[in-house]
XYZ file of C-alpha atoms in Angstrom:
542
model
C 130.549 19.700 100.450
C 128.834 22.604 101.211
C 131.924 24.571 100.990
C 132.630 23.670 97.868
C 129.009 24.199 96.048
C 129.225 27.969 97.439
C 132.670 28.260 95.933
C 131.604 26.763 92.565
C 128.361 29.058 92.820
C 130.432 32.229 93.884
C 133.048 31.194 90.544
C 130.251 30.942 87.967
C 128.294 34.051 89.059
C 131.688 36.047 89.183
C 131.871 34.114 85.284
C 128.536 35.391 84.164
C 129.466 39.000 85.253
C 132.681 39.397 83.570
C 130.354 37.776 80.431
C 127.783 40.898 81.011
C 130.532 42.731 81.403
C 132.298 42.339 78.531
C 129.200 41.461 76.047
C 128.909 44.602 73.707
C 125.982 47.035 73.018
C 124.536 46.566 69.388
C 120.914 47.778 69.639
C 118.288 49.477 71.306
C 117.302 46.792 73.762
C 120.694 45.781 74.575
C 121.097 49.407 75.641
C 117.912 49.766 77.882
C 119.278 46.266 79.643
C 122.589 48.062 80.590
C 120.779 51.201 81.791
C 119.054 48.573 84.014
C 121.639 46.885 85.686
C 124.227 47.611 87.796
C 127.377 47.724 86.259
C 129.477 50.238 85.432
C 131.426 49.167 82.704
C 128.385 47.716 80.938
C 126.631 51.457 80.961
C 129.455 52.972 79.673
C 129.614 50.940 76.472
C 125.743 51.359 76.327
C 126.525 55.655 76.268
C 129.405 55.258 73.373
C 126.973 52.914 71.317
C 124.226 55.277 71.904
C 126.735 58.127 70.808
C 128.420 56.143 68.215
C 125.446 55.197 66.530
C 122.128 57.568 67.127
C 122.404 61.071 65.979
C 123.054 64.291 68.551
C 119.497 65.015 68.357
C 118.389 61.503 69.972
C 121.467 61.054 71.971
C 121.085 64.033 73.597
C 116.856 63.803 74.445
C 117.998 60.255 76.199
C 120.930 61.630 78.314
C 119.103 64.463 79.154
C 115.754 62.161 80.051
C 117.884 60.024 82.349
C 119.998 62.380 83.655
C 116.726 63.872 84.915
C 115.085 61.103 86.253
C 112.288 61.295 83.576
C 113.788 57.899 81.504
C 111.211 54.921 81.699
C 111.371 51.615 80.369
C 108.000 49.358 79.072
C 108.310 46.404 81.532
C 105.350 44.267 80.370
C 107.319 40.957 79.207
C 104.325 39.521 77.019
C 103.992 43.508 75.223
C 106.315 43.439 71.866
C 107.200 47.056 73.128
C 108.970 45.280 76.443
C 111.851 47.440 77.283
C 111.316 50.349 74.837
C 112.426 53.346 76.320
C 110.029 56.121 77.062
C 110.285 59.595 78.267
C 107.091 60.483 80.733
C 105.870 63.925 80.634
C 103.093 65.492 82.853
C 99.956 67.508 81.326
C 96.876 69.285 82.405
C 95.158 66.152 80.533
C 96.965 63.103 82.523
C 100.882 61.834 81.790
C 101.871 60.344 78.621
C 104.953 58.564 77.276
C 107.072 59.254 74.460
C 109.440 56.970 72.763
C 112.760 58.038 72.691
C 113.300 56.185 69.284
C 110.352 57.616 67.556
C 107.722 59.888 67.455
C 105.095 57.790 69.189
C 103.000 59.623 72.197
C 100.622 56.979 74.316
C 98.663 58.233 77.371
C 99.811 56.511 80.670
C 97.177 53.737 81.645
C 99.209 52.234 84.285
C 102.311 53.782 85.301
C 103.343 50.843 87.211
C 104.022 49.083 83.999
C 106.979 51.722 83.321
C 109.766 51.114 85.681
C 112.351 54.366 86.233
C 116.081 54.134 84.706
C 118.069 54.830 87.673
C 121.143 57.421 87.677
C 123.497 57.965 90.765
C 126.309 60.568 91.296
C 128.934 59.516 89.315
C 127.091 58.890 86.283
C 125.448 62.269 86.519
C 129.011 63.218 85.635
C 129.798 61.080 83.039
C 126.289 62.079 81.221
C 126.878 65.754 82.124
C 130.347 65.652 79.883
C 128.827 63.628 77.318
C 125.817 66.089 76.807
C 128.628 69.095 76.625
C 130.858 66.772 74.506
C 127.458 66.633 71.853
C 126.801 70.510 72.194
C 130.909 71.176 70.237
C 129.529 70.113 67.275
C 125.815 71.673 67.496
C 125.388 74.383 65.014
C 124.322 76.888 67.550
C 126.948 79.201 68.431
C 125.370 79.624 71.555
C 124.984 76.018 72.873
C 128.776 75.454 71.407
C 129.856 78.316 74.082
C 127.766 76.724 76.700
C 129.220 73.474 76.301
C 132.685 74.349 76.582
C 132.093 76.222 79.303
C 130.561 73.164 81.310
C 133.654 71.443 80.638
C 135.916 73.659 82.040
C 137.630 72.433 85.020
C 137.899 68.741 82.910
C 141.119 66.708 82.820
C 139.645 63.878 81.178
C 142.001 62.834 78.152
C 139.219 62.306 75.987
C 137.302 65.612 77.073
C 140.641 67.138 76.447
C 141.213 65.756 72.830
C 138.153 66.603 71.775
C 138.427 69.717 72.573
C 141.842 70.154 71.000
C 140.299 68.757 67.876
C 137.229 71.202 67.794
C 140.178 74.326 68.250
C 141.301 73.593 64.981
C 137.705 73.318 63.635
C 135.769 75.993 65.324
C 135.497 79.463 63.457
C 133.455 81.584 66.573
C 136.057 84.098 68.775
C 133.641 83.252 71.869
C 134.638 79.515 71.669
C 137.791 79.410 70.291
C 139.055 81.957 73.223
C 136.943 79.457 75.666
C 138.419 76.029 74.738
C 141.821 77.760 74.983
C 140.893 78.594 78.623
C 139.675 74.701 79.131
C 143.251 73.621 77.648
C 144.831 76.394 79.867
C 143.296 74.859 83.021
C 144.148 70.969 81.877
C 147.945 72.436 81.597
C 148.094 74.298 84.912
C 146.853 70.921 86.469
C 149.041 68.951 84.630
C 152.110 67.181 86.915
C 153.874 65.878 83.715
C 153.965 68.778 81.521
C 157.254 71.019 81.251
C 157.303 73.832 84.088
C 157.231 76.614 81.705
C 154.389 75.069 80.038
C 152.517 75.037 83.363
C 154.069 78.613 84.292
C 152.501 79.934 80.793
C 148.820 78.257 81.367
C 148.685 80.174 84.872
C 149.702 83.025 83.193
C 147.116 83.303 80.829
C 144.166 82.913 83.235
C 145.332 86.224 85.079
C 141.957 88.145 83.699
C 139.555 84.938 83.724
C 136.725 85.725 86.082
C 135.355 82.258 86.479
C 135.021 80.297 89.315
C 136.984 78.129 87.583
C 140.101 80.098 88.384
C 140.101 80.251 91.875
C 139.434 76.391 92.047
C 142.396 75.552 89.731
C 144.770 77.438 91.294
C 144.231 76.120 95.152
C 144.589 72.835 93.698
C 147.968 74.256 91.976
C 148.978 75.639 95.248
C 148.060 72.358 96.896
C 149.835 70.142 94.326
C 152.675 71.739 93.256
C 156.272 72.356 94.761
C 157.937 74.185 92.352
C 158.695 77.761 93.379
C 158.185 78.672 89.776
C 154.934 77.673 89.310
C 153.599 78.578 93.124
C 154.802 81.988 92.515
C 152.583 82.142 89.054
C 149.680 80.729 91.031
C 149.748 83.254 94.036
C 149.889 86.302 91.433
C 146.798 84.580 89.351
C 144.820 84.452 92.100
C 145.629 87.476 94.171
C 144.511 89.246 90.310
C 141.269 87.078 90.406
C 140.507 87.907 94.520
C 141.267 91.644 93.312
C 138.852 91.117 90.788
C 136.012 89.716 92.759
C 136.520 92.293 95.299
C 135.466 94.984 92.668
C 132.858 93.514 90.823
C 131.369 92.702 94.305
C 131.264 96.434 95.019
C 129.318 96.922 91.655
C 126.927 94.564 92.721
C 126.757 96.363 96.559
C 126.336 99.684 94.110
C 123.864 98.069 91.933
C 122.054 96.663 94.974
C 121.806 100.335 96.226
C 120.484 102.175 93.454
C 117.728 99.291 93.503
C 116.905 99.787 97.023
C 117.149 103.527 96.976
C 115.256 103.637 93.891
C 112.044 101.911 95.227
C 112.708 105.007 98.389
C 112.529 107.267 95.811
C 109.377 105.615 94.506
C 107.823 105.515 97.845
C 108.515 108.940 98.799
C 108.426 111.235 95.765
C 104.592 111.284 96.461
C 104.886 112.502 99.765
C 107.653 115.037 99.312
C 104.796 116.558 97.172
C 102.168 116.740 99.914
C 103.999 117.084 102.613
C 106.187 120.051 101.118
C 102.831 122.048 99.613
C 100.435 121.064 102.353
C 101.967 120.637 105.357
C 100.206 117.128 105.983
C 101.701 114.346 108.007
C 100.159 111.853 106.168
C 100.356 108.266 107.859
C 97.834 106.621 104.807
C 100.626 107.072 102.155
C 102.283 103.273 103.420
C 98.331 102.473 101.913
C 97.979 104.207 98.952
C 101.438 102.213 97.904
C 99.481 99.456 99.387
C 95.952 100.262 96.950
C 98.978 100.672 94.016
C 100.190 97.064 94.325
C 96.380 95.576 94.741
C 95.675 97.140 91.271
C 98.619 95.566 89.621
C 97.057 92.254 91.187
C 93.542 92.700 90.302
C 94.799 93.527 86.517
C 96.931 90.317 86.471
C 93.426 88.293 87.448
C 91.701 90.476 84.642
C 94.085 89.710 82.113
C 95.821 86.070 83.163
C 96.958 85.347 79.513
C 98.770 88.702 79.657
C 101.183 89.106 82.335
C 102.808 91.950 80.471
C 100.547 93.559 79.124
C 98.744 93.559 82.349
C 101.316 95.230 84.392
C 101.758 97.835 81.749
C 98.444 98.307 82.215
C 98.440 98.413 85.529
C 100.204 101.300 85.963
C 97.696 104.314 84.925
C 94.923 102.566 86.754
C 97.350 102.626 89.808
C 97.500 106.378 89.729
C 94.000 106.744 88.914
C 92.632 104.510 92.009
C 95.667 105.849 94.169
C 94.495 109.259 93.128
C 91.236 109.145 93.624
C 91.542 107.914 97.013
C 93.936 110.549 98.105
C 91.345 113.064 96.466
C 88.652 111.737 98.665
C 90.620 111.449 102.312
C 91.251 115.241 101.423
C 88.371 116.328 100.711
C 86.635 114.587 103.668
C 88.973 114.765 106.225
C 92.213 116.370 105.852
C 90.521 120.124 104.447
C 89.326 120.298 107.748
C 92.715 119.563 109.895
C 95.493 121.876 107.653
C 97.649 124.066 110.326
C 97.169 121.172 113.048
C 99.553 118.599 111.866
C 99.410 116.515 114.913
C 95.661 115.994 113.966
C 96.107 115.492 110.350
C 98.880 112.493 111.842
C 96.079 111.176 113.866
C 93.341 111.191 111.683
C 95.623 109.436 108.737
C 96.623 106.913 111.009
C 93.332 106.009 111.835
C 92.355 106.225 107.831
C 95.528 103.683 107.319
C 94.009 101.232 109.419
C 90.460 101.637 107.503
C 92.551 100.531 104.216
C 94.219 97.858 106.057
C 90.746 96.258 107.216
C 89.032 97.213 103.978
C 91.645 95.505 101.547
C 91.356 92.258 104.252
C 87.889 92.188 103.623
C 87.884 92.956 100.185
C 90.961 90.395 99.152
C 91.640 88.340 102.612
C 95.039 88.585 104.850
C 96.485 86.614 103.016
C 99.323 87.838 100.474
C 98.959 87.704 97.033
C 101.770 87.488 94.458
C 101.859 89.407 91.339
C 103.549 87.424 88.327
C 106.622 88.779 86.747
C 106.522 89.579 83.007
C 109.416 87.263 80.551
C 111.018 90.620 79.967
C 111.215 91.360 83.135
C 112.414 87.715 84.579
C 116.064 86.361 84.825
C 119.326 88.508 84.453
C 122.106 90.288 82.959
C 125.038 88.304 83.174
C 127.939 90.985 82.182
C 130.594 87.997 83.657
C 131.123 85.067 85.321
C 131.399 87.375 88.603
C 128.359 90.199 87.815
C 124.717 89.377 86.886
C 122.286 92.289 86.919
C 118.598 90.969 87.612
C 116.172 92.691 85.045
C 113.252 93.459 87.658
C 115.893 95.503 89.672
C 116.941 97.057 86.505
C 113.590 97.840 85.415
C 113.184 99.430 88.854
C 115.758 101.531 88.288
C 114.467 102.921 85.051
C 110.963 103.238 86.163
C 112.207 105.693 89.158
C 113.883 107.695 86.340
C 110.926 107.828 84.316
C 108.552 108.416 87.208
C 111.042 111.257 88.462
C 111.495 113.226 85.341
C 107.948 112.888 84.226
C 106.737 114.269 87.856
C 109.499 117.043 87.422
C 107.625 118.029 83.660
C 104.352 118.279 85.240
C 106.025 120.626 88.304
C 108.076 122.971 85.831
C 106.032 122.717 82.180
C 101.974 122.506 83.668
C 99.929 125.335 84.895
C 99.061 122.744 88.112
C 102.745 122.372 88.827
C 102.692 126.000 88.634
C 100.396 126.622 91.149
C 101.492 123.772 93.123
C 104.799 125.669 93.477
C 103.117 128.905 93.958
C 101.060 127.874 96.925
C 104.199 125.805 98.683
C 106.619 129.234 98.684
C 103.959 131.358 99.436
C 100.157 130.582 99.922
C 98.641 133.837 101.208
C 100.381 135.369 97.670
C 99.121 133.147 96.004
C 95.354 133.217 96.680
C 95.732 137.117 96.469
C 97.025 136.547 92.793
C 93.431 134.120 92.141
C 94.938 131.086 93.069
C 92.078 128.533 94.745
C 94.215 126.681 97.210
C 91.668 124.485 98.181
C 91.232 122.926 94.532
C 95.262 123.312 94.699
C 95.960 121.097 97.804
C 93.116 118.669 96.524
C 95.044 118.053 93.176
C 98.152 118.191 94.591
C 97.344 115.903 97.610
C 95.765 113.342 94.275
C 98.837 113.737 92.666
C 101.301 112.563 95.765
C 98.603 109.736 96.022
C 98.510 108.762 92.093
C 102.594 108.369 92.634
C 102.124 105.964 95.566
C 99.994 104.156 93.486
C 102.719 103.720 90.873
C 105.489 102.635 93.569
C 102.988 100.273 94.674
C 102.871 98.666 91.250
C 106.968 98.618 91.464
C 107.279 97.511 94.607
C 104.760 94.061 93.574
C 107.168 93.418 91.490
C 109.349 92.655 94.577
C 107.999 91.685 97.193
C 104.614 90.212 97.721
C 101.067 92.067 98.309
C 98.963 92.234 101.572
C 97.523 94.496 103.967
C 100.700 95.255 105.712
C 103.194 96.210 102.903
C 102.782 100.292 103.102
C 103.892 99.805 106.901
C 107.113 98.767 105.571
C 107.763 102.031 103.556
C 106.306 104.523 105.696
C 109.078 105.363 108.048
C 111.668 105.156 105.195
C 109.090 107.543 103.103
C 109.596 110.334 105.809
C 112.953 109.636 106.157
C 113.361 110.079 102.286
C 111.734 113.447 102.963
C 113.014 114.669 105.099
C 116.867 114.286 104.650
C 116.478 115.473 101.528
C 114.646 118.833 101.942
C 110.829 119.223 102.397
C 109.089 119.700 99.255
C 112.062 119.296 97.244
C 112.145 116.607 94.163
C 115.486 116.695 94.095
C 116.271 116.307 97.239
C 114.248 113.604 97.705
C 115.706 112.044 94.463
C 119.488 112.422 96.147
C 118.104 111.679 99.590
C 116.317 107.907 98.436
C 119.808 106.817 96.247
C 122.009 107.955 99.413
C 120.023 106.113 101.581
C 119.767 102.834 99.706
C 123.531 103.231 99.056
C 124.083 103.620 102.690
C 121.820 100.209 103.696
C 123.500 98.196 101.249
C 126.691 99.173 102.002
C 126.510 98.796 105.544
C 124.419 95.508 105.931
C 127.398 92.958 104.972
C 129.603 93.662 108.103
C 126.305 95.287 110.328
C 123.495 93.140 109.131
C 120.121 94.284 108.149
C 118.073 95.449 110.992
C 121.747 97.343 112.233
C 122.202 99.116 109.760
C 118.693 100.663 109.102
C 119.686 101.968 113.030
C 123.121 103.798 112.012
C 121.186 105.217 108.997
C 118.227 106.664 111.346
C 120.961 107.838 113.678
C 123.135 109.684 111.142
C 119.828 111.280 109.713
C 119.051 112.495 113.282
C 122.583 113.917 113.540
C 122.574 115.270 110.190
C 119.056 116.929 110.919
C 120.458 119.034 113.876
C 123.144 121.212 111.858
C 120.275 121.234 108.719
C 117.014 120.835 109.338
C 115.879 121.966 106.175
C 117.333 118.824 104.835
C 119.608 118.509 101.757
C 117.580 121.067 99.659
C 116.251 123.316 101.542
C 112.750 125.033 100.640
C 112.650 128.463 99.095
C 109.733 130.944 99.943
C 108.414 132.723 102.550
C 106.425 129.600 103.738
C 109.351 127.880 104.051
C 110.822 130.555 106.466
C 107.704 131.064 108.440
């Protein structure tokens, strides 16, 4: 007996699921109870009445509300809103709910009475397609292109009709050339179509630089016995590895000119005291340092403002950099020039009085300076090369720092008495020349540029007390190699070197290849060690 009540109970459960299972979506709560239960078939319907019936606009917020995990439903049986679908949204002023049917916003009084739509794996998929099968008919150009492009990769025959339907409708080049790509793939893949068919679908993906590509044709490879279409799929993706191989080089090469740049940054200033003054100066690492704590302090001033606030930032950089290199050489280092061994002690010891002060002043702690909306995401030239803005910014800012150093060198009477008292100083204080006002200006100039890598350089990495350590041996290095005193050397000098690291680190690793790069300047040092671009002047052969 007992037997047979579990049997009857097992056949009329098994009877009232196929009923569920077959009982049709027809309005709003008859969609929110499939979303709540558990079968499959039953949410399906509920996503081609919602689709069917509710315009792209509301279909669209509700997939993309569950697919995020942010779909609620009102679960208070005696409310006449019981199982109205809401979307919950956090704000500074508490959470509130939205209806996905309406317009109606209610603050959140007890969450508990809103109980979570559930999504798992495989109908992240489903809703994933869906949302890109909505975005072929938006009127943005832009979200059409995006669509397709999620769908690439899709075999689904429905997928795939729709998109052959919205070739013959769609009028943008960008699209059109994108679905024929999505048909191409669904063709390659395709064991029942005609060989040459296939043959001519692998064929046209040869200068495709998606991921897509490489995907499709190991599954070809995989799949596929026909020495026909192997052969097409070996020479589609040996053209797509080529392909990688050389816009992964652009990015090593883009990568470089980043790094090197910020070298540049870091030790343009230094190539200008160092080369007129003959200073070792160990606080430069800390005027970058005072450089990045301005950009900070002007984001705090100005917190509305990110951009306009590092724009600013960058004068009052090289006005506090400046004046603190202006005052360490007037108070110490006038009193040390011709004993550089001194002058390297007595910065070192004024590096770690920045150090402490900025601890004291701002705590160890690092600080992060916000990146400007101009200045945040990237470049994405193809599928397989993006170009981040910041590092592109970078780049430009060296330029700009560079050149506009060089115009104050070549077109200023200071840069003309800078370069008068590095190739010859006794001359030059016989022709009227005060050096001392010279090397003070020239030593708050080198400082003023440190300041203005600083700001660069926070828009990279974070801020504390320790970040000028990181740039000070590279700074010299910088120097150096590329001639003492010498803008253009040290211009040459920073890109080689940040070429070199980035080249080097993918087989030798980081910390490696910073060695072989300190090694071959050593080597290169003892056949020239006037560097790249050697000094000219009398001082410089003395």
């Amino acid at each position: 007996m007992k037997h047979f009540y579990n049997g009857l109970k097992a056949v009329v459960f098994f009877l009232i699921g196929i009923n569920v299972a077959m009982a049709s979506v027809t309005d709003s709560e008859g969609f929110t109870k499939a979303l709540m239960g558990r079968d499959t078939q039953s949410k399906e319907q509920a996503i081609d009445w919602l689709v069917s019936t509710q315009s792209g606009e509301s279909s669209t917020l509700v997939l993309n509300a569950w697919l995020v995990g942010d779909l609620y439903y009102f679960n208070d049986k005696s409310s006449p809103n019981y199982l109205s679908l809401y979307q919950i949204k956090n704000h500074k002023s508490g959470e509130t709910a939205s209806s996905v049917w309406s317009d109606e916003t209610t603050s959140i009084e007890k969450k508990s009475l809103f109980k979570k739509i559930r999504v798992n794996n495989r109908f992240r998929g489903v809703i994933r397609a869906e949302l890109a099968s909505l975005g072929l008919n938006d009127s943005d150009v832009i979200v059409r292109r995006d669509a397709v492009s999620s769908l690439l990769g899709q075999t689904d025959d429905d997928i795939i009709d729709k998109l052959q339907l919205k070739l013959t409708q769609e009028t943008d080049d960008k699209v059109i050339e994108l679905i024929q790509f999505a048909l191409a793939i669904d063709s390659a893949l395709d064991d029942a179509a005609p060989v040459q068919q296939r043959v001519d679908a692998i064929a046209s993906m040869e200068d495709e630089k998606h991921t897509v590509v490489f995907k499709t044709m190991q599954k070809v490879l995989s799949t596929s016995n026909n020495e026909e279409i192997v052969q097409a799929a070996n020479y589609t993706l040996g053209k797509y590895e080529q392909s990688q191989k050389l816009y992964s080089g652009v990015e090593t090469l883009f990568f470089g000119l980043s790094m090197g740049s910020v070298l540049v940054l870091a030790g343009i200033g230094l190539a200008i005291t160092f080369g007129v003054m003959g200073v070792i100066n160990m606080a430069h690492g800390e005027l970058i340092m005072i450089g990045a704590y301005t950009a900070y302090v002007m984001q705090t001033l100005f917190p509305n403002n990110i951009a306009f606030a590092l724009l600013l930032s960058i004068p009052m950089a090289f006005m506090v950099s400046g004046l603190v290199g202006v005052v360490i050489e007037r108070t110490v280092i006038r009193h040390l020039y011709g004993r550089p061994l001194e002058t390297l002690l007595a910065t070192f010891g004024i590096s770690l009085i920045l150090q402490q002060a900025v601890r004291s002043i701002f705590s160890p702690l690092n600080r992060s300076v916000s990146t400007p909306e101009f200045m945040s995401g990237a470049m994405q030239l193809n599928p397989m090369l993006s170009l981040t803005y910041n590092r592109l910014y970078i780049i430009a800012f060296c330029v700009l720092v560079f050149f506009g150093l060089l115009m104050v060198l070549k077109k200023t009477p200071l840069g003309l008495q800078v370069r008068a008292v590095s190739q010859n100083r006794g001359m030059a204080r016989a022709m009227g020349i005060r050096s001392e006002r010279v090397d003070a200006m020239t030593f708050g100039l080198g400082s003023g540029v440190a300041g203005i890598a600083g700001v660069a350089l926070s828009q990279l990495t974070n801020v504390g007390p320790n970040m000028g350590q990181a740039y000070i041996i590279d700074s010299f290095m910088v120097v150096v190699f590329g001639g003492v005193g010498n803008l253009w050397g040290t211009l040459v000098a920073g890109l080689s070197l940040g070429l070199f690291n980035k080249v080097l680190e993918p087989w030798a690793g980081a910390v490696l290849a910073k060695i072989i790069v300190l090694v071959f300047i050593i080597l290169f040092i003892q056949k020239r060690p006037r560097g790249l671009f050697p000094q000219r002047g009398r001082a410089a052969d003395s």
